Amino acid sequence: MSRACLSVVLTAALSIGAYSALAAEKPSPADIKKHATSPGGKYQPSLDVLKGVELEAPGAKPGVPTLSNEEYFRANQIYFDRCAGCHGVLRKGATGKALTTDITRENGFEYLRDFITYGSPAGMPNWGTSGDLEKAEIELMAKYLLNDPPQPPEFGMKEIKETWNVIVPVDQRPTKQMNDLDLDNLFAVTLRDVGQVALIDGDTKEIVEIITTGYAVHISRISASGRYLFTIGRDAAIVLIDLWMEKPAPVAAVKVGMEARSVETSKMKGWEDKYAIAGAYWPPQYVIMDGFTLEPLKVVSTRGMTVDTQEYHPEPRVAAIVASHYNPEFVVNVKETGKILMVNYEDLTNLKVTTIDAERFLHDGGFDSTGRYFLVAANARNTIAVVDTKENKLVALIEVGTTPHPGRGANFVHPKYGPVWATSHLGDDTIAIIGTDPVKHPDNAWKVVETLEGQGGGSLFIKTHPKSKNLYVDTPLNPEAEVASSVAVFDLTDLDKPYKVLPSGEWSGITEGVRRVVQGEFNKAGDEIWFSVWNAKDQESAIVVVDDKTLEKKAVIKDKRLITPTGKFNVFNTRDDVY
C-alpha cells in the first residue's frame, strides 16, 4: 500500500473523506459511481508517516473484538494510510466526522463494515466495491474502529534536540558564493517518492545536484538573503541547504515531530535569516529554530478550542506558515481549530501570539500583490479567509467553490475590477477571482468579483506572474486522463475568451501512465513556466517548460533521476513571494 499522500491517487482513492453524517442506508450504485470519480473525494492528505509506528494492541473489553498485535499493527497501517488525514490520529474528526468509540460502538460492526464497503456520495470512498480493500481488510478495520484509538508518542524538545545535527558549523561555511550558479533562477524540485530534491539550473535546464532530504518533501522555502534553502519532508525532517557552497549541500538538519508539512524563515527587515519555524501534524505543534543552524529554541502546542463550537480539539495540525513583511511575525495557520496565529519572534522568552479566529479547516494560501493581506483556504468549508498582517486582524471570510486549493494563489490586475487574487478548486471546475484592493477599488474588495469555468475539477495549483498575461490552472486529480495531463490557460487581457488547453503530458513524449501535470512555476524572468509531468515511482516522469508568450513547448527536461517530480520552487519567486 502506497506511503504517498498525493501519488496514491494514481491507483486508488487516498483516505476516508468527509461525510455529513453516518447513514445506515447503502448508497445506490449510481451514487457510488459518481463518488468514485469525484476528484474531491479522491484527494485528502493522509498521515502517511505515523502508520509505521508500532503500537501495542489494547486489552480485551466486554463486547469489543479483540485484535492480536499483528492485526492491530496492520489496521494501524491501513488507518494512517487511508483514514487519519480526514478523521484524525485520535479519531476526533477533522475534514471527516469523528470516529470515537462512543459513535462506532453505537453503530456496531455490521454498520461499519458496510459503510467502509460502500462509502457515501458525500465523500466517503467505497473501499470495498472499488476493490481497494479486500473483504478481510474491511472486517479488520470495522473491528479496529470498535477499539480505543492508539496514542502515538509525543515529540517534545528532548526528542527534537536528539535529532538536531549541524553538519557544517557556521564559521566553516563560505563567506561568499563559491559557485557560478545564477541562484535567483535556480529551481528546487521535489522528487517526492525517493526523499530527494533536485536543484535545476533555470538557464541550462540541467540538474546541478540531487540532495537527500526528508521523505516526500512538501515544500521548499528560501531565506530572505537567498542563500539558504529549507526543505521539510512529511516525516517532519528539515534539511538546511547552503546554496553558496561550491556544490550546494546540507549544512544542518533536525526533526520537529513525526509528521509535518510547513517551514518558513524570518523576512522582516532587520530579522532576515535569523529564525526559522516549522509546523507539525503530529504532535500538533510548531517549533521556532535558529535560522542558521536549525537549533530548536521554542516548541509551542496548538491544541485548543475550535473557532465555531469552541470545543477542545486534541490534534489541530499546523498547515501553511508564511513570514510577515510588516511585523517580526510568522503567520501560522492551524487547520482543525480554524485559528490563525500571528507569532511574534522579537522575544522568544516572552512570546507574544495574536490569535485570529478564522474558519475551519485551514490549509494553504498566499499574499495579495502588496504582501499585506494573507488569503488562506478553509477548504472543507469552501471559504477563503483574509487576514491583514499589518493590523493583525481578520478582514473577511469569502465563500467560494467546492474545496478551494490555491497553493499560493495567483495575483493579477483584472481589466475591470483592479488587483485581484484567484484560487482554483479540487471539487469543481471553477476559478474564483477575489478583489484585493480596498483603497482604489473598495467596492470590489474581499468579494468574488468573477467566476471562471475551467476544464474540470481536481485542480491543485493556479499560477501567473506579474510579467505574464496568462493564468494557468492545472487539474492533476481529474479522473479523465486527458484533463489530468493538460493545463488550461486563460487570457488575462480578455477573460471572456475560451481557455486554451496545453497538452503538456503529450509534449513530454512520455507514453506510459496518466502523466499528471502539476504545479506551474515561473522562472525569474517570468517568460517561461515549468510543469511537472508526474508519473508513478516506477514510470518515467519529466518537466515540461512552456514559453509564456507563445504558449508553445520550449523544452523538456528528462533524467532517470527525476523520479516523481511534483513541487518546483524558483529561488527568486519563492523568496520574494512572487505569484
Coordinates of C-alpha atoms in Angstrom, one line a residue:
M1 CA 0.0 0.0 0.0
S2 CA 1.5 3.4 -1.0
R3 CA 3.0 5.7 1.6
A4 CA 2.3 8.6 -0.6
C5 CA -0.2 11.4 0.1
L6 CA -0.8 12.6 -3.5
S7 CA 0.7 9.9 -5.6
V8 CA -1.6 7.2 -4.2
V9 CA -4.4 8.7 -6.4
L10 CA -2.6 7.1 -9.3
T11 CA -4.1 3.8 -8.3
A12 CA -6.7 4.5 -5.6
A13 CA -8.6 7.0 -3.5
L14 CA -6.5 8.3 -0.7
S15 CA -8.3 8.4 2.6
I16 CA -11.7 8.2 4.1
G17 CA -13.2 11.6 3.3
A18 CA -15.5 14.0 4.8
Y19 CA -19.2 13.0 5.1
S20 CA -22.1 14.8 6.5
A21 CA -23.4 12.1 8.8
L22 CA -23.2 8.3 9.2
A23 CA -26.2 6.9 7.3
A24 CA -27.2 3.3 7.6
E25 CA -28.7 3.1 4.1
K26 CA -26.4 1.8 1.4
P27 CA -25.9 4.3 -1.4
S28 CA -27.2 3.5 -4.8
P29 CA -24.8 2.1 -7.5
A30 CA -25.2 5.4 -9.3
D31 CA -24.2 7.4 -6.3
I32 CA -21.2 5.1 -5.7
K33 CA -20.1 5.5 -9.3
K34 CA -20.5 9.3 -9.1
H35 CA -18.4 9.4 -5.9
A36 CA -15.7 7.1 -7.2
T37 CA -14.9 9.5 -10.0
S38 CA -15.1 12.6 -7.8
P39 CA -11.7 14.4 -7.6
G40 CA -12.7 15.9 -4.3
G41 CA -13.4 12.5 -2.9
K42 CA -10.1 11.2 -4.1
Y43 CA -7.8 13.7 -2.5
Q44 CA -7.4 14.1 1.2
P45 CA -3.9 14.4 2.6
S46 CA -3.2 11.4 4.8
L47 CA -0.8 10.9 7.7
D48 CA 1.5 8.6 5.9
V49 CA 4.5 8.5 8.3
L50 CA 2.7 7.6 11.5
K51 CA 1.4 4.4 10.0
G52 CA 4.9 2.9 10.6
V53 CA 4.7 3.4 14.4
E54 CA 4.5 0.1 16.3
L55 CA 1.8 0.3 19.0
E56 CA 0.6 -2.5 21.2
A57 CA -3.0 -3.7 20.8
P58 CA -5.4 -2.6 23.6
G59 CA -6.5 -5.2 26.1
A60 CA -9.8 -7.1 25.9
K61 CA -13.1 -5.2 26.7
P62 CA -16.6 -6.7 27.0
G63 CA -18.4 -6.6 23.7
V64 CA -15.3 -5.3 21.8
P65 CA -13.5 -7.5 19.3
T66 CA -10.0 -8.4 20.5
L67 CA -7.2 -7.9 18.0
S68 CA -3.8 -9.5 18.0
N69 CA -0.7 -7.3 18.0
E70 CA -0.2 -8.3 14.3
E71 CA -3.8 -7.4 13.4
Y72 CA -3.6 -4.2 15.3
F73 CA -0.3 -3.2 13.5
R74 CA -1.9 -4.0 10.1
A75 CA -5.0 -2.0 11.0
N76 CA -2.9 1.0 12.1
Q77 CA -1.1 0.9 8.8
I78 CA -4.4 1.0 6.9
Y79 CA -5.9 3.7 9.1
F80 CA -2.9 6.0 8.9
D81 CA -2.5 5.5 5.2
R82 CA -6.2 5.9 4.3
C83 CA -8.2 7.5 7.1
A84 CA -6.2 9.6 9.5
G85 CA -5.8 12.6 7.2
C86 CA -9.6 13.2 7.4
H87 CA -10.6 11.6 10.7
G88 CA -7.5 12.5 12.7
V89 CA -5.0 10.4 14.6
L90 CA -7.2 10.2 17.6
R91 CA -10.4 9.9 15.5
K92 CA -11.7 13.1 16.9
G93 CA -12.7 14.3 13.4
A94 CA -11.2 16.8 11.0
T95 CA -12.3 17.0 7.4
G96 CA -14.2 13.8 8.2
K97 CA -16.5 13.1 11.0
A98 CA -15.4 11.8 14.4
L99 CA -14.9 8.0 14.8
T100 CA -14.6 7.8 18.5
T101 CA -15.8 4.6 20.2
D102 CA -19.0 6.2 21.6
I103 CA -20.1 6.6 17.9
T104 CA -18.6 3.4 16.4
R105 CA -19.9 1.1 19.2
E106 CA -23.4 2.5 18.9
N107 CA -23.4 1.8 15.2
G108 CA -21.8 -1.6 15.5
F109 CA -19.7 -4.0 13.5
E110 CA -22.1 -4.7 10.6
Y111 CA -22.8 -1.0 10.0
L112 CA -19.1 -0.1 10.0
R113 CA -18.3 -2.9 7.7
D114 CA -21.0 -1.9 5.2
F115 CA -20.1 1.8 5.3
I116 CA -16.5 1.1 4.6
T117 CA -17.5 -1.3 1.8
Y118 CA -20.0 1.0 0.0
G119 CA -18.9 4.5 1.1
S120 CA -21.1 7.5 0.5
P121 CA -21.6 10.2 -2.2
A122 CA -20.8 12.8 0.4
G123 CA -17.1 12.0 0.4
M124 CA -16.5 8.5 1.9
P125 CA -14.7 6.3 -0.7
N126 CA -16.3 2.9 -1.5
W127 CA -13.3 0.9 -0.3
G128 CA -14.9 -2.5 -0.9
T129 CA -16.8 -2.1 -4.2
S130 CA -13.8 -0.3 -5.6
G131 CA -11.5 -3.2 -4.8
D132 CA -9.1 -1.0 -2.9
L133 CA -9.6 -3.0 0.3
E134 CA -10.2 -6.8 0.5
K135 CA -13.2 -8.2 2.5
A136 CA -10.9 -9.4 5.3
E137 CA -9.2 -5.9 5.5
I138 CA -12.6 -4.2 5.7
E139 CA -13.7 -6.5 8.5
L140 CA -10.4 -5.9 10.3
M141 CA -11.0 -2.1 10.0
A142 CA -14.6 -2.4 11.4
K143 CA -13.2 -4.3 14.4
Y144 CA -10.3 -1.8 14.8
L145 CA -12.8 1.1 14.9
L146 CA -14.6 -0.5 17.8
N147 CA -11.4 -0.5 19.8
D148 CA -9.9 2.6 21.5
P149 CA -7.6 4.6 19.2
P150 CA -3.9 4.4 19.7
Q151 CA -2.0 7.3 21.3
P152 CA 1.1 7.9 19.2
P153 CA 4.1 9.1 21.2
E154 CA 4.7 12.8 21.8
F155 CA 7.8 14.6 20.4
G156 CA 9.0 17.4 22.7
M157 CA 12.1 19.4 23.0
K158 CA 14.2 16.5 24.3
E159 CA 13.3 14.3 21.3
I160 CA 13.8 17.2 18.8
K161 CA 17.2 18.0 20.2
E162 CA 18.3 14.4 19.9
T163 CA 17.7 14.7 16.1
W164 CA 19.5 18.0 15.7
N165 CA 22.7 17.9 13.6
V166 CA 24.9 20.7 12.5
I167 CA 26.7 19.2 9.6
V168 CA 28.8 22.2 8.7
P169 CA 29.3 24.8 11.5
V170 CA 28.6 28.4 10.6
D171 CA 32.2 29.5 10.9
Q172 CA 33.3 26.8 8.5
R173 CA 30.9 27.9 5.7
P174 CA 31.8 30.1 2.8
T175 CA 31.9 33.9 3.3
K176 CA 30.9 34.4 -0.4
Q177 CA 29.2 32.4 -3.2
M178 CA 31.7 29.7 -4.3
N179 CA 29.8 28.6 -7.5
D180 CA 28.9 30.2 -10.7
L181 CA 25.2 29.5 -10.5
D182 CA 22.5 32.2 -11.0
L183 CA 20.9 31.3 -7.7
D184 CA 17.9 33.6 -8.3
N185 CA 17.0 31.4 -11.2
L186 CA 17.7 28.1 -9.5
F187 CA 14.7 25.6 -9.1
A188 CA 14.3 23.3 -6.1
V189 CA 12.3 20.3 -7.4
T190 CA 10.7 17.8 -5.1
L191 CA 11.4 14.2 -6.0
R192 CA 8.6 13.0 -3.9
D193 CA 8.8 9.3 -3.5
V194 CA 12.6 9.0 -3.2
G195 CA 13.0 11.6 -0.5
Q196 CA 15.2 13.9 -2.5
V197 CA 15.3 17.4 -4.0
A198 CA 16.8 18.2 -7.4
L199 CA 18.4 21.6 -7.9
I200 CA 18.0 22.5 -11.5
D201 CA 19.6 25.4 -13.3
G202 CA 16.9 27.6 -14.7
D203 CA 19.0 28.7 -17.7
T204 CA 20.7 25.5 -18.8
K205 CA 17.8 23.2 -17.6
E206 CA 20.4 20.8 -16.2
I207 CA 20.4 19.1 -12.8
V208 CA 23.0 20.7 -10.6
E209 CA 22.7 18.5 -7.5
I210 CA 20.5 15.8 -6.2
I211 CA 20.2 16.2 -2.4
T212 CA 18.7 13.6 0.0
T213 CA 16.1 15.2 2.3
G214 CA 13.2 14.1 4.4
Y215 CA 10.6 11.7 3.0
A216 CA 8.2 13.3 0.5
V217 CA 9.2 17.0 0.7
H218 CA 6.1 19.1 0.9
I219 CA 7.6 22.5 0.3
S220 CA 10.9 24.3 -0.1
R221 CA 11.5 27.8 1.3
I222 CA 14.3 30.3 0.7
S223 CA 15.8 32.5 3.4
A224 CA 15.5 36.3 3.0
S225 CA 19.1 36.5 1.8
G226 CA 18.6 33.9 -0.8
R227 CA 21.5 31.9 0.5
Y228 CA 19.7 29.1 2.4
L229 CA 17.2 26.6 1.1
F230 CA 14.9 24.9 3.7
T231 CA 13.1 21.7 2.9
I232 CA 10.6 19.8 5.0
G233 CA 9.5 16.2 4.5
R234 CA 6.3 14.7 5.6
D235 CA 8.3 12.8 8.2
A236 CA 9.0 16.2 9.8
A237 CA 12.7 16.2 8.8
I238 CA 14.0 19.6 7.9
V239 CA 17.2 20.0 5.9
L240 CA 19.1 23.3 5.6
I241 CA 21.0 23.6 2.3
D242 CA 23.7 26.2 1.7
L243 CA 23.5 27.4 -1.9
W244 CA 26.8 29.3 -1.6
M245 CA 28.9 26.2 -1.3
E246 CA 30.9 25.1 -4.3
K247 CA 28.4 22.2 -4.6
P248 CA 25.2 23.2 -2.7
A249 CA 24.8 20.7 0.2
P250 CA 23.1 20.3 3.6
V251 CA 24.7 22.1 6.5
A252 CA 22.1 21.3 9.2
A253 CA 19.1 19.0 9.9
V254 CA 16.5 18.4 12.5
K255 CA 13.3 16.5 13.0
V256 CA 10.4 18.5 14.6
G257 CA 7.9 15.8 15.1
M258 CA 6.6 12.6 13.4
E259 CA 4.6 14.2 10.6
A260 CA 4.8 17.8 9.2
R261 CA 4.1 20.0 6.2
S262 CA 5.3 23.6 6.6
V263 CA 8.6 25.5 7.1
E264 CA 9.4 29.2 6.8
T265 CA 12.1 31.7 7.6
S266 CA 12.1 35.3 9.1
K267 CA 11.8 38.0 6.4
M268 CA 11.1 41.2 8.4
K269 CA 13.7 43.9 7.8
G270 CA 16.4 43.6 10.5
W271 CA 15.5 39.9 11.2
E272 CA 16.4 38.4 7.8
D273 CA 17.5 34.7 8.1
K274 CA 17.6 34.9 12.0
Y275 CA 14.8 32.4 12.7
A276 CA 13.1 29.5 11.1
I277 CA 9.8 27.9 12.0
A278 CA 8.2 24.6 11.2
G279 CA 4.7 23.3 11.9
A280 CA 3.9 19.7 12.7
Y281 CA 0.9 17.5 12.0
W282 CA 1.9 15.2 14.9
P283 CA 2.3 16.1 17.5
P284 CA 0.2 19.3 16.8
Q285 CA 2.8 22.0 17.5
Y286 CA 5.2 24.5 15.9
V287 CA 8.9 24.8 16.5
I288 CA 11.0 28.0 16.3
M289 CA 14.6 27.4 15.4
D290 CA 17.8 29.3 14.8
G291 CA 17.8 30.2 11.1
F292 CA 21.5 29.3 10.5
T293 CA 21.8 26.1 12.5
L294 CA 18.2 24.8 13.0
E295 CA 18.9 24.6 16.7
P296 CA 15.4 24.2 18.3
L297 CA 14.6 27.2 20.5
K298 CA 10.9 27.0 21.3
V299 CA 8.2 24.4 21.0
V300 CA 4.5 25.5 21.2
S301 CA 1.5 23.2 21.2
T302 CA -1.5 24.1 19.1
R303 CA -4.1 22.0 21.0
G304 CA -7.1 24.1 22.0
M305 CA -10.6 25.2 21.2
T306 CA -12.2 25.4 17.8
V307 CA -13.4 28.7 16.4
D308 CA -17.0 27.6 15.8
T309 CA -18.3 25.3 18.5
Q310 CA -15.5 26.3 20.9
E311 CA -14.9 22.7 21.9
Y312 CA -11.5 21.2 22.7
H313 CA -9.6 19.6 19.8
P314 CA -6.7 17.3 20.7
E315 CA -4.8 17.4 17.4
P316 CA -5.1 20.6 15.4
R317 CA -2.5 20.3 12.7
V318 CA -0.3 23.2 11.5
A319 CA -0.9 23.9 7.9
A320 CA 0.6 26.8 5.9
I321 CA 3.1 29.2 7.5
V322 CA 4.3 32.5 5.9
A323 CA 6.5 35.2 7.1
S324 CA 5.0 38.7 7.6
H325 CA 6.6 41.6 5.8
Y326 CA 5.0 44.2 8.1
N327 CA 5.9 42.8 11.6
P328 CA 8.5 40.4 13.0
E329 CA 6.0 37.6 12.9
F330 CA 5.2 34.3 11.4
V331 CA 1.6 33.7 10.2
V332 CA 0.7 30.2 11.5
N333 CA -2.5 28.5 10.2
V334 CA -4.0 25.8 12.5
K335 CA -6.1 23.5 10.5
E336 CA -8.7 21.9 12.8
T337 CA -9.3 24.8 15.2
G338 CA -9.5 27.3 12.3
K339 CA -7.2 29.8 14.1
I340 CA -4.5 32.0 12.5
L341 CA -1.7 32.7 14.9
M342 CA 0.5 35.8 14.5
V343 CA 3.6 34.6 16.3
N344 CA 5.9 37.5 17.2
Y345 CA 9.6 36.3 17.3
E346 CA 11.1 39.5 18.9
D347 CA 11.2 37.9 22.3
L348 CA 11.0 34.1 22.4
T349 CA 11.1 34.0 26.2
N350 CA 8.1 36.3 26.5
L351 CA 6.4 35.0 23.3
K352 CA 3.5 37.2 22.1
V353 CA 0.9 35.4 19.9
T354 CA -2.1 37.2 18.4
T355 CA -4.9 34.7 17.8
I356 CA -7.3 35.4 14.9
D357 CA -10.5 33.3 14.7
A358 CA -11.0 32.5 11.0
E359 CA -12.6 29.3 9.8
R360 CA -12.1 25.5 9.7
F361 CA -10.2 23.8 8.2
L362 CA -7.3 26.0 7.2
H363 CA -4.9 24.7 4.5
D364 CA -2.8 26.7 2.1
G365 CA -2.7 30.3 0.8
G366 CA -0.7 33.3 -0.2
F367 CA -0.3 37.1 0.0
D368 CA -2.1 39.6 -2.2
S369 CA 0.1 41.6 -4.6
T370 CA 1.1 44.2 -1.8
G371 CA 2.2 41.5 0.6
R372 CA 0.0 42.9 3.3
Y373 CA -3.1 40.7 3.1
F374 CA -2.8 36.9 3.5
L375 CA -5.6 34.8 1.9
V376 CA -5.9 31.2 3.0
A377 CA -8.3 28.4 2.1
A378 CA -10.5 26.9 4.7
N379 CA -11.1 24.2 2.2
A380 CA -13.6 21.9 4.0
R381 CA -15.8 25.0 4.5
N382 CA -15.4 26.3 0.9
T383 CA -14.1 29.6 2.3
I384 CA -11.2 31.9 1.8
A385 CA -10.1 33.8 5.0
V386 CA -8.4 37.1 4.6
V387 CA -6.0 38.5 7.3
D388 CA -4.4 41.9 7.5
T389 CA -0.9 41.1 8.5
K390 CA -0.2 44.8 9.3
E391 CA -3.1 45.3 11.7
N392 CA -3.3 41.7 12.7
K393 CA -7.0 41.2 12.2
L394 CA -9.5 39.2 10.2
V395 CA -10.7 41.2 7.2
A396 CA -13.2 38.8 5.6
L397 CA -14.5 35.2 5.1
I398 CA -15.3 34.7 1.5
E399 CA -17.4 31.8 0.2
V400 CA -16.0 30.3 -3.0
G401 CA -16.4 27.0 -4.8
T402 CA -16.0 23.4 -3.6
T403 CA -12.8 22.7 -1.8
P404 CA -10.5 25.6 -2.8
H405 CA -6.9 24.6 -3.2
P406 CA -4.9 27.7 -4.3
G407 CA -1.4 26.7 -3.5
R408 CA -0.3 30.3 -3.0
G409 CA -2.9 31.6 -5.4
A410 CA -2.5 34.0 -8.3
N411 CA -2.3 37.8 -8.3
F412 CA -3.1 39.9 -11.3
V413 CA -4.8 43.1 -12.3
H414 CA -8.3 42.5 -13.7
P415 CA -9.3 44.8 -16.6
K416 CA -12.5 45.7 -14.8
Y417 CA -12.1 45.0 -11.1
G418 CA -8.4 46.0 -10.5
P419 CA -6.0 44.0 -8.3
V420 CA -7.3 40.5 -7.6
W421 CA -6.2 37.1 -6.3
A422 CA -7.5 33.8 -7.6
T423 CA -8.0 30.2 -6.5
S424 CA -9.0 27.1 -8.3
H425 CA -10.8 24.1 -6.7
L426 CA -10.5 20.4 -6.1
G427 CA -14.2 19.8 -6.0
D428 CA -15.4 21.7 -9.0
D429 CA -14.2 23.3 -12.3
T430 CA -14.5 26.9 -11.2
I431 CA -11.9 29.6 -10.6
A432 CA -12.9 32.2 -8.0
I433 CA -11.5 35.7 -8.6
I434 CA -11.4 37.9 -5.4
G435 CA -10.9 41.7 -5.3
T436 CA -7.9 42.7 -3.1
D437 CA -7.7 46.5 -3.3
P438 CA -9.6 48.2 -0.5
V439 CA -8.1 51.6 -1.3
K440 CA -8.7 52.3 -5.0
H441 CA -11.4 49.6 -5.6
P442 CA -13.3 49.4 -2.3
D443 CA -16.5 48.1 -3.9
N444 CA -14.7 45.1 -5.2
A445 CA -12.5 44.3 -2.2
W446 CA -12.9 41.0 -0.4
K447 CA -15.6 39.5 -2.6
V448 CA -15.8 37.2 -5.5
V449 CA -15.9 39.6 -8.5
E450 CA -15.9 36.9 -11.2
T451 CA -16.0 33.1 -11.5
L452 CA -14.4 31.3 -14.5
E453 CA -15.1 27.8 -15.6
G454 CA -12.1 25.6 -16.2
Q455 CA -11.8 22.2 -17.9
G456 CA -12.7 20.2 -14.8
G457 CA -12.3 19.6 -11.1
G458 CA -9.2 18.2 -9.4
S459 CA -7.1 21.3 -9.6
L460 CA -4.2 21.7 -7.1
F461 CA -2.5 24.9 -8.3
I462 CA -3.2 28.1 -10.1
K463 CA -0.4 30.3 -11.4
T464 CA 0.5 33.6 -13.0
H465 CA 3.3 36.2 -12.9
P466 CA 3.5 40.0 -12.8
K467 CA 5.0 39.9 -16.3
S468 CA 2.6 37.4 -17.7
K469 CA -0.7 37.9 -19.4
N470 CA -1.7 34.3 -18.8
L471 CA -3.4 32.4 -15.9
Y472 CA -2.5 28.7 -15.7
V473 CA -4.8 26.1 -14.0
D474 CA -3.7 22.5 -13.5
T475 CA -6.1 19.6 -13.0
P476 CA -3.8 16.6 -12.0
L477 CA -6.5 14.9 -9.9
N478 CA -9.2 14.9 -12.5
P479 CA -10.5 11.4 -13.3
E480 CA -10.2 12.0 -17.0
A481 CA -6.6 11.2 -18.1
E482 CA -6.6 13.8 -20.9
V483 CA -7.7 16.5 -18.5
A484 CA -5.2 15.4 -15.8
S485 CA -2.3 15.6 -18.3
S486 CA -3.1 19.0 -19.6
V487 CA -3.3 22.7 -18.4
A488 CA -6.0 25.3 -19.0
V489 CA -4.7 28.8 -19.8
F490 CA -6.8 31.9 -19.6
D491 CA -6.0 35.2 -21.3
L492 CA -5.9 37.9 -18.6
T493 CA -6.5 40.7 -21.0
D494 CA -9.8 39.1 -22.1
L495 CA -11.2 36.6 -19.6
D496 CA -14.3 36.1 -21.8
K497 CA -12.2 34.3 -24.3
P498 CA -12.3 30.4 -24.1
Y499 CA -9.3 29.0 -22.3
K500 CA -6.6 27.3 -24.3
V501 CA -5.5 23.7 -23.4
L502 CA -1.8 22.9 -23.3
P503 CA -1.2 19.1 -23.8
S504 CA 1.8 19.2 -21.5
G505 CA 1.7 15.4 -20.8
E506 CA 1.7 14.7 -24.6
W507 CA 4.5 17.3 -25.1
S508 CA 6.7 15.4 -22.6
G509 CA 7.0 12.5 -25.0
I510 CA 6.1 10.0 -22.2
T511 CA 3.7 7.3 -23.4
E512 CA 3.1 5.4 -20.1
G513 CA 1.0 6.3 -17.1
V514 CA -1.6 9.0 -16.6
R515 CA 1.1 11.7 -16.9
R516 CA -0.5 14.0 -14.4
V517 CA 0.6 17.6 -14.9
V518 CA 1.1 19.6 -11.7
Q519 CA 2.2 22.9 -10.2
G520 CA 3.3 25.5 -12.7
E521 CA 6.3 27.6 -11.6
F522 CA 7.7 30.6 -13.4
N523 CA 11.4 31.3 -13.9
K524 CA 12.8 34.6 -12.5
A525 CA 12.3 36.5 -15.8
G526 CA 8.6 35.5 -15.9
D527 CA 8.9 34.4 -19.5
E528 CA 8.6 30.7 -19.1
I529 CA 6.6 28.3 -16.8
W530 CA 7.7 24.8 -15.7
F531 CA 5.2 22.0 -15.2
S532 CA 5.9 18.6 -13.6
V533 CA 4.7 15.6 -15.6
W534 CA 4.3 13.3 -12.6
N535 CA 4.1 9.6 -13.0
A536 CA 4.3 6.7 -10.6
K537 CA 7.7 5.9 -9.0
D538 CA 8.4 3.0 -11.4
Q539 CA 7.4 5.1 -14.5
E540 CA 9.1 7.8 -16.4
S541 CA 8.5 11.4 -15.4
A542 CA 9.6 14.8 -16.8
I543 CA 9.4 18.6 -16.6
V544 CA 7.9 20.5 -19.5
V545 CA 8.9 24.1 -20.0
V546 CA 6.4 26.3 -21.7
D547 CA 7.1 29.7 -23.4
D548 CA 4.7 32.1 -21.7
K549 CA 4.5 34.4 -24.8
T550 CA 3.7 31.7 -27.4
L551 CA 2.2 29.0 -25.2
E552 CA 4.4 26.5 -27.0
K553 CA 6.7 23.8 -25.7
K554 CA 10.1 25.3 -25.1
A555 CA 12.0 22.4 -23.5
V556 CA 11.5 19.0 -21.9
I557 CA 13.7 18.0 -19.0
K558 CA 14.2 14.3 -18.7
D559 CA 16.6 12.4 -16.5
K560 CA 16.5 9.0 -14.8
R561 CA 17.0 10.8 -11.5
L562 CA 13.7 12.8 -12.0
I563 CA 11.5 10.3 -10.0
T564 CA 8.0 11.6 -9.1
P565 CA 8.8 15.3 -9.5
T566 CA 6.0 17.4 -8.0
G567 CA 6.6 20.8 -6.4
K568 CA 9.0 23.3 -8.0
F569 CA 10.3 26.3 -6.2
N570 CA 12.2 29.1 -8.1
V571 CA 14.5 30.8 -5.6
F572 CA 13.7 34.4 -6.6
N573 CA 9.9 33.9 -6.8
T574 CA 9.7 31.9 -3.6
R575 CA 11.9 34.3 -1.6
D576 CA 10.1 37.4 -2.8
D577 CA 6.5 35.9 -2.7
V578 CA 6.0 36.4 -6.4
Y579 CA 2.9 34.7 -7.6

